[in-house]
Amino acid sequence: MADDGDEAAKRPVTIYDVARAAGVAPSTVSRAFARPGRVNADTAARIRQVAAELGYRANPMAQALSTSRTKMIALMISDVTNPFYSELIRGAQLAASEAEYTVLLADARESDVVERLSLERVLPAVEGIVIGSSRMSDSSLRVIAKQKPTIVLNRDVAGLPSVVTDNPRGVRRAVEHLGELGHQQITYVAGPEASWADGARWRALREAGHELELHTRRVGPVPPTVVGGRGVVEKLLDNLPTAVLAYNDLVAIGLMRGLAAAGIDVPRDVSVIGFDNIMAAELVTPGLTTVAAPLRTMGVTAVKNLQAIINGALHRSEAAFVLPTRLVQRESTARARR
Amino acid sequence: MADDGDEAAKRPVTIYDVARAAGVAPSTVSRAFARPGRVNADTAARIRQVAAELGYRANPMAQALSTSRTKMIALMISDVTNPFYSELIRGAQLAASEAEYTVLLADARESDVVERLSLERVLPAVEGIVIGSSRMSDSSLRVIAKQKPTIVLNRDVAGLPSVVTDNPRGVRRAVEHLGELGHQQITYVAGPEASWADGARWRALREAGHELELHTRRVGPVPPTVVGGRGVVEKLLDNLPTAVLAYNDLVAIGLMRGLAAAGIDVPRDVSVIGFDNIMAAELVTPGLTTVAAPLRTMGVTAVKNLQAIINGALHRSEAAFVLPTRLVQRESTARARR
DNA sequence: ATGAAAGCGCTAACAC
DNA sequence: GTGTTAGCGCTTTCAT
């Protein structure tokens, strides 16, 4: 009952049109929307009324130009296609729209060049940036970060605020689980060397293994994908462990498929644990036991903190926000039989 | 070798700064970037040089305000979390960035209310919209479409340009495949009633069944998710078919899990075919035979066509762009044994 | 080929 | 509380 763009959908309704129709000055219209308190209640009401009738919609570009607040943030991720990001994007969207912000999704397509380029392109349009699993170097990230408020995900760049998962605890739980099942040695299938999470996980595994007196070994690195996991099976075969911890779920799934193809049964012959708990983890057979990351919460947290920084609350909080993980037990782990 | 924002990263470099440093008028700087032809080659070179040294970056908001071209398009999808969209987003991004456009990702979270709201919010900021699997009514879509160039995906709204997959051919191939395997009856597990694709698929199945003399039946509708598929198993049990065609891969996967839980083997006891060929289709066991949609191409096509419309090429091309499908055979289909 | 000036739609002082 | 007046950074006539 307000939308009647019969024909003249050409020139958009401006603040001036509303001002004229309501018999007030343009600035008053502006106030009526931005600072309702600073304007007479009736006047405000009338203005809103007229605006609605006219179908007035503020021009965000003009607002942005004038206030230099674009109400947009960028979410840069290394690969939209990676299911890891689905829930994360959802979370980011949620938090952003709550604050009336819009998110510009940028996809690095696994390339640091593409990443830098798209970052450059969106930078001037946004108030802040959330960078998920960047492919760029720490120094490049710092260059970006000094231009706009930035927050990194799953990575620890000295001086930049970040949101990460509690890898040590997660790994610890996984190792305990394996220990309870009687496993004596655990092989870690490593992901990209540039990945901060990879380092954190392997380190944590070594420590936990040491404490719990389990042998640990590391193979890889492999690409963080299903084919990456599948490709490493051969190397595993030489010296088949009874348990493996994979860099992430995708690698774990590839691994399981490769093992199956080689006639090795999971979990009877070897137990497999992944990381992240992406949707596919519960769809595969056997269901994948995994160290679940609070994907959606990560997105929410990142955006909320970014907003805090934008609004001048937090400064460069050196400390990383660390989010809890939990072990989701499915069917890919079982009692050791060797 | 151009980025030295030592300290004064505060006020961004404007066209005026460049103009002064290069000893020309601001308008000339503007020209040098927008219409290199209309400016003396040396002058242009000098300007570019100076601009690079100063680290000049055009303010997109100011450009947009002045030209009313925001260089942004919106991609509205019903659920970011649905893997169906991953490749599609990738495709859209690719096409957009090729044309130097940025995409605003909007997530309807399966709600027509959220969808309308976010659409309203992004509308003024973009030059056009791609709507994937909308939850809104045809008339609401038309209201949107008359405000900005719009293109719909997987849906046929009279008068609006659209990009769809060739459901009839896809279904036909699936049915032929099943026929060759000796199946006599096919049950269709329906998706959301509001889904255009659902209607198209069921209709196509009926026709193909008729032509090839196979019995067809329909159960559902169910939500287009794994749990949706799983929930329909019970209904199937009454009168177990030898073959089922599911609304999409997610439903098919849920179905397979439900059947397995009920002690029914796929494909020995019943063959299952899905739609879309999302990544999970090849990860599940058995691998899912499915009618693959050219996901990425859909994204690319939608954006390219949208751009064509924005640039005034196509008008409201009544005809839908139909993209080919292909049957991907995996392990969920086998010879009928009943 | 270049400069000067007006204006895109909105907000933000600054008056009254 | 409301009107007036400048801009925000860029593009675009219109002169020259």
XYZ file of C-alpha atoms in Angstrom, chain B residues 2-335:
334
model
C 54.027 2.250 -4.709
C 52.456 1.585 -1.378
C 54.008 3.725 1.261
C 51.332 4.779 3.686
C 53.952 5.530 6.292
C 51.847 7.399 8.774
C 49.281 9.642 7.215
C 46.910 6.873 6.233
C 44.108 9.106 7.411
C 42.765 11.305 4.658
C 42.583 9.360 1.433
C 44.237 10.721 -1.654
C 41.747 12.509 -3.874
C 41.682 13.506 -7.438
C 42.577 17.013 -6.331
C 45.792 15.892 -4.733
C 46.771 14.213 -7.937
C 45.756 17.199 -9.993
C 47.853 19.551 -7.925
C 50.871 17.284 -7.921
C 50.630 16.796 -11.656
C 49.958 20.433 -12.359
C 46.675 19.930 -14.158
C 43.020 20.519 -13.474
C 41.022 17.909 -11.586
C 38.828 17.283 -14.554
C 41.857 16.298 -16.549
C 42.773 13.694 -14.008
C 39.301 12.335 -14.193
C 39.524 12.152 -17.959
C 42.912 10.546 -17.856
C 41.335 7.585 -16.135
C 37.930 7.467 -17.714
C 38.650 8.557 -21.293
C 42.374 8.162 -21.904
C 41.755 8.986 -25.532
C 40.565 12.466 -24.797
C 43.752 13.562 -23.190
C 47.257 14.195 -24.394
C 49.291 11.006 -24.156
C 52.143 12.558 -22.140
C 49.790 14.312 -19.780
C 47.916 11.107 -19.220
C 51.131 9.226 -18.545
C 52.295 11.830 -16.081
C 48.981 11.775 -14.301
C 48.995 8.019 -13.980
C 52.516 8.186 -12.716
C 51.749 10.775 -10.086
C 48.583 8.966 -9.101
C 50.514 5.762 -8.559
C 53.131 7.522 -6.477
C 50.528 9.115 -4.310
C 48.616 5.885 -4.014
C 45.479 7.384 -5.435
C 42.385 5.197 -5.389
C 39.142 6.482 -6.825
C 36.357 6.744 -4.305
C 33.688 4.429 -5.622
C 30.940 6.159 -3.719
C 31.720 9.479 -5.263
C 31.881 7.870 -8.668
C 28.612 6.150 -8.098
C 26.934 9.290 -6.891
C 28.084 11.162 -9.892
C 27.454 8.571 -12.562
C 24.759 6.584 -10.797
C 26.607 3.432 -11.705
C 27.572 1.611 -8.577
C 29.408 -1.250 -10.243
C 27.676 -3.623 -7.911
C 25.110 -6.312 -8.420
C 23.244 -8.303 -5.841
C 23.080 -12.058 -5.728
C 20.163 -13.166 -3.646
C 20.034 -16.784 -2.675
C 17.625 -18.682 -0.514
C 20.258 -20.279 1.687
C 24.023 -19.761 1.618
C 24.363 -22.957 3.499
C 22.989 -25.023 0.664
C 25.891 -26.519 -1.292
C 23.891 -26.101 -4.434
C 24.919 -22.470 -4.440
C 28.647 -22.839 -3.953
C 29.625 -23.202 -7.551
C 26.910 -20.865 -8.620
C 28.330 -18.118 -6.453
C 31.753 -18.846 -7.828
C 30.448 -18.459 -11.364
C 28.655 -15.250 -10.563
C 31.770 -13.835 -8.952
C 33.852 -14.750 -11.937
C 31.582 -13.098 -14.432
C 31.132 -10.061 -12.253
C 34.770 -9.418 -11.560
C 35.537 -9.804 -15.215
C 33.341 -6.801 -15.810
C 34.811 -5.078 -12.771
C 31.659 -5.499 -10.825
C 31.395 -6.421 -7.196
C 28.750 -8.767 -5.917
C 26.688 -8.216 -2.849
C 25.708 -11.571 -1.482
C 22.326 -11.618 0.159
C 21.030 -14.609 2.050
C 17.303 -15.134 2.426
C 17.749 -17.778 5.081
C 14.784 -19.642 3.624
C 12.425 -16.855 4.561
C 10.445 -14.702 2.182
C 10.366 -11.970 4.798
C 14.121 -11.906 5.184
C 14.385 -12.055 1.431
C 12.207 -9.047 0.859
C 13.915 -7.082 3.581
C 17.423 -7.691 2.394
C 16.372 -7.027 -1.150
C 14.979 -3.692 -0.088
C 18.178 -2.909 1.692
C 20.536 -3.701 -1.129
C 18.352 -2.515 -3.943
C 19.441 1.114 -3.935
C 23.076 0.116 -3.893
C 23.123 -2.132 -6.909
C 22.609 -1.864 -10.618
C 20.933 -5.194 -10.982
C 19.901 -8.342 -9.199
C 20.226 -12.051 -9.702
C 17.675 -13.960 -7.712
C 18.346 -17.616 -7.132
C 15.437 -19.808 -6.133
C 13.336 -17.104 -4.607
C 10.861 -17.777 -1.864
C 8.805 -14.799 -2.898
C 5.719 -14.743 -5.034
C 5.790 -13.968 -8.719
C 4.130 -10.647 -8.126
C 6.640 -9.628 -5.478
C 9.372 -10.519 -7.888
C 7.827 -8.338 -10.541
C 7.686 -5.451 -8.121
C 11.399 -5.839 -7.541
C 12.104 -6.314 -11.202
C 10.513 -3.074 -12.173
C 12.852 -1.189 -9.900
C 16.118 -2.673 -11.112
C 17.179 -5.050 -13.853
C 16.516 -8.499 -12.485
C 17.169 -11.995 -13.618
C 15.793 -15.085 -11.937
C 17.409 -18.464 -11.647
C 15.594 -21.756 -11.780
C 12.272 -20.172 -12.074
C 10.010 -18.976 -14.777
C 8.283 -15.745 -14.003
C 6.296 -14.431 -16.922
C 7.970 -11.353 -18.287
C 11.208 -11.705 -16.374
C 14.415 -12.953 -17.930
C 15.562 -16.188 -16.408
C 18.207 -18.855 -16.458
C 17.044 -22.405 -15.969
C 18.308 -25.904 -16.557
C 16.854 -28.221 -19.100
C 14.759 -30.289 -16.764
C 12.822 -32.158 -19.446
C 15.945 -33.504 -21.095
C 17.591 -34.244 -17.789
C 14.620 -36.166 -16.518
C 14.326 -37.912 -19.824
C 17.883 -39.156 -19.621
C 17.380 -40.321 -16.060
C 14.260 -42.210 -17.026
C 15.951 -43.785 -20.014
C 18.788 -44.873 -17.775
C 16.371 -46.433 -15.349
C 14.455 -48.033 -18.196
C 17.605 -49.613 -19.552
C 18.214 -51.081 -16.151
C 14.878 -52.773 -16.297
C 12.923 -50.622 -13.891
C 9.196 -50.553 -14.450
C 8.081 -47.917 -12.026
C 9.619 -44.732 -10.751
C 8.631 -42.777 -7.705
C 9.284 -39.064 -7.579
C 10.024 -37.514 -4.210
C 8.785 -33.974 -4.526
C 10.464 -30.858 -3.189
C 8.882 -27.563 -2.135
C 5.643 -26.823 -3.890
C 6.742 -23.264 -4.458
C 9.667 -24.552 -6.443
C 9.361 -24.122 -10.141
C 11.948 -26.830 -10.712
C 9.879 -29.251 -8.720
C 6.907 -28.804 -10.979
C 9.023 -29.011 -14.075
C 10.668 -32.215 -12.935
C 7.525 -34.024 -11.973
C 5.816 -32.997 -15.177
C 8.770 -34.162 -17.214
C 8.847 -37.427 -15.353
C 5.196 -38.094 -16.044
C 5.664 -37.412 -19.703
C 8.806 -39.457 -20.036
C 7.216 -42.272 -18.090
C 4.237 -42.179 -20.362
C 6.318 -42.306 -23.490
C 8.597 -45.035 -22.262
C 5.747 -46.928 -20.697
C 6.911 -46.816 -17.132
C 4.725 -46.280 -14.129
C 5.270 -43.082 -12.212
C 4.178 -42.035 -8.789
C 4.761 -39.005 -6.628
C 5.285 -38.677 -2.895
C 5.944 -35.593 -0.872
C 6.413 -32.680 -0.863
C 9.346 -32.674 1.500
C 11.780 -29.943 2.507
C 14.696 -29.865 0.059
C 17.181 -31.119 2.604
C 18.777 -34.283 3.904
C 16.298 -34.553 6.717
C 13.508 -33.967 4.256
C 14.651 -36.950 2.252
C 15.145 -39.067 5.254
C 11.689 -38.312 6.538
C 9.937 -39.574 3.459
C 11.331 -43.089 3.666
C 8.494 -44.263 5.808
C 5.963 -43.291 3.185
C 7.995 -45.099 0.580
C 8.064 -48.294 2.578
C 4.360 -48.991 2.100
C 4.830 -49.580 -1.526
C 8.520 -49.801 -2.183
C 9.423 -48.813 -5.731
C 12.500 -50.176 -7.461
C 13.578 -46.710 -8.479
C 13.200 -43.216 -7.162
C 13.969 -39.826 -8.555
C 14.493 -37.262 -5.830
C 13.850 -33.542 -6.067
C 17.526 -32.828 -5.494
C 20.736 -34.413 -4.279
C 20.210 -33.481 -0.669
C 16.854 -35.219 -0.610
C 18.331 -38.180 -2.443
C 21.101 -38.463 0.101
C 18.690 -38.287 3.005
C 16.639 -40.917 1.299
C 19.583 -43.240 0.895
C 20.463 -42.900 4.523
C 16.918 -43.560 5.575
C 16.703 -46.602 3.360
C 19.968 -47.925 4.691
C 18.694 -47.457 8.221
C 15.609 -49.444 7.281
C 17.793 -52.259 6.030
C 17.129 -51.566 2.403
C 20.149 -51.646 0.153
C 20.822 -49.025 -2.486
C 21.200 -49.831 -5.310
C 20.402 -53.512 -4.923
C 16.878 -53.062 -3.652
C 16.156 -49.609 -4.972
C 17.917 -47.283 -7.344
C 18.135 -43.605 -6.476
C 18.768 -40.596 -8.702
C 19.145 -37.017 -7.580
C 19.412 -33.611 -9.207
C 22.152 -30.974 -9.334
C 25.326 -32.929 -8.718
C 26.500 -31.091 -5.666
C 29.851 -32.050 -4.268
C 28.396 -34.359 -1.652
C 26.872 -36.511 -4.381
C 30.185 -38.095 -5.077
C 31.235 -38.295 -1.462
C 28.407 -40.423 -0.185
C 28.365 -44.185 -0.353
C 27.152 -45.365 -2.704
C 28.010 -42.485 -5.009
C 24.836 -40.783 -6.139
C 23.731 -40.977 -9.739
C 22.370 -37.574 -10.549
C 21.177 -35.182 -13.200
C 23.996 -32.679 -13.139
C 23.268 -29.005 -13.513
C 25.989 -26.714 -14.849
C 26.127 -24.865 -11.563
C 28.978 -22.562 -12.306
C 27.753 -21.818 -15.785
C 24.413 -20.856 -14.365
C 26.073 -18.212 -12.258
C 28.134 -16.945 -15.137
C 25.210 -16.878 -17.527
C 22.957 -15.101 -15.098
C 25.465 -12.367 -14.417
C 26.437 -11.922 -18.033
C 22.847 -11.585 -19.072
C 22.157 -9.230 -16.248
C 25.028 -7.104 -17.395
C 23.699 -7.139 -20.911
C 20.394 -5.855 -19.621
C 22.078 -3.222 -17.503
C 23.952 -2.024 -20.546
C 20.732 -1.775 -22.413
C 21.360 -4.649 -24.764
C 18.674 -7.171 -23.993
C 15.362 -5.880 -22.862
C 12.928 -8.023 -21.001
C 13.808 -11.085 -22.967
C 10.727 -13.153 -22.404
C 12.596 -16.303 -23.319
C 14.367 -18.208 -20.585
C 17.959 -19.171 -21.061
C 17.998 -22.891 -20.753
C 21.215 -24.637 -19.877
C 21.926 -28.281 -20.634
C 22.051 -31.007 -18.033
C 23.795 -34.343 -18.122
C 23.368 -37.602 -16.318
C 26.237 -38.505 -14.042
C 26.175 -42.217 -13.371
C 27.558 -43.408 -10.096
C 26.705 -46.315 -7.860
C 23.225 -45.556 -6.644
C 21.525 -47.068 -9.663
C 21.579 -50.698 -10.742
C 19.587 -53.293 -12.586
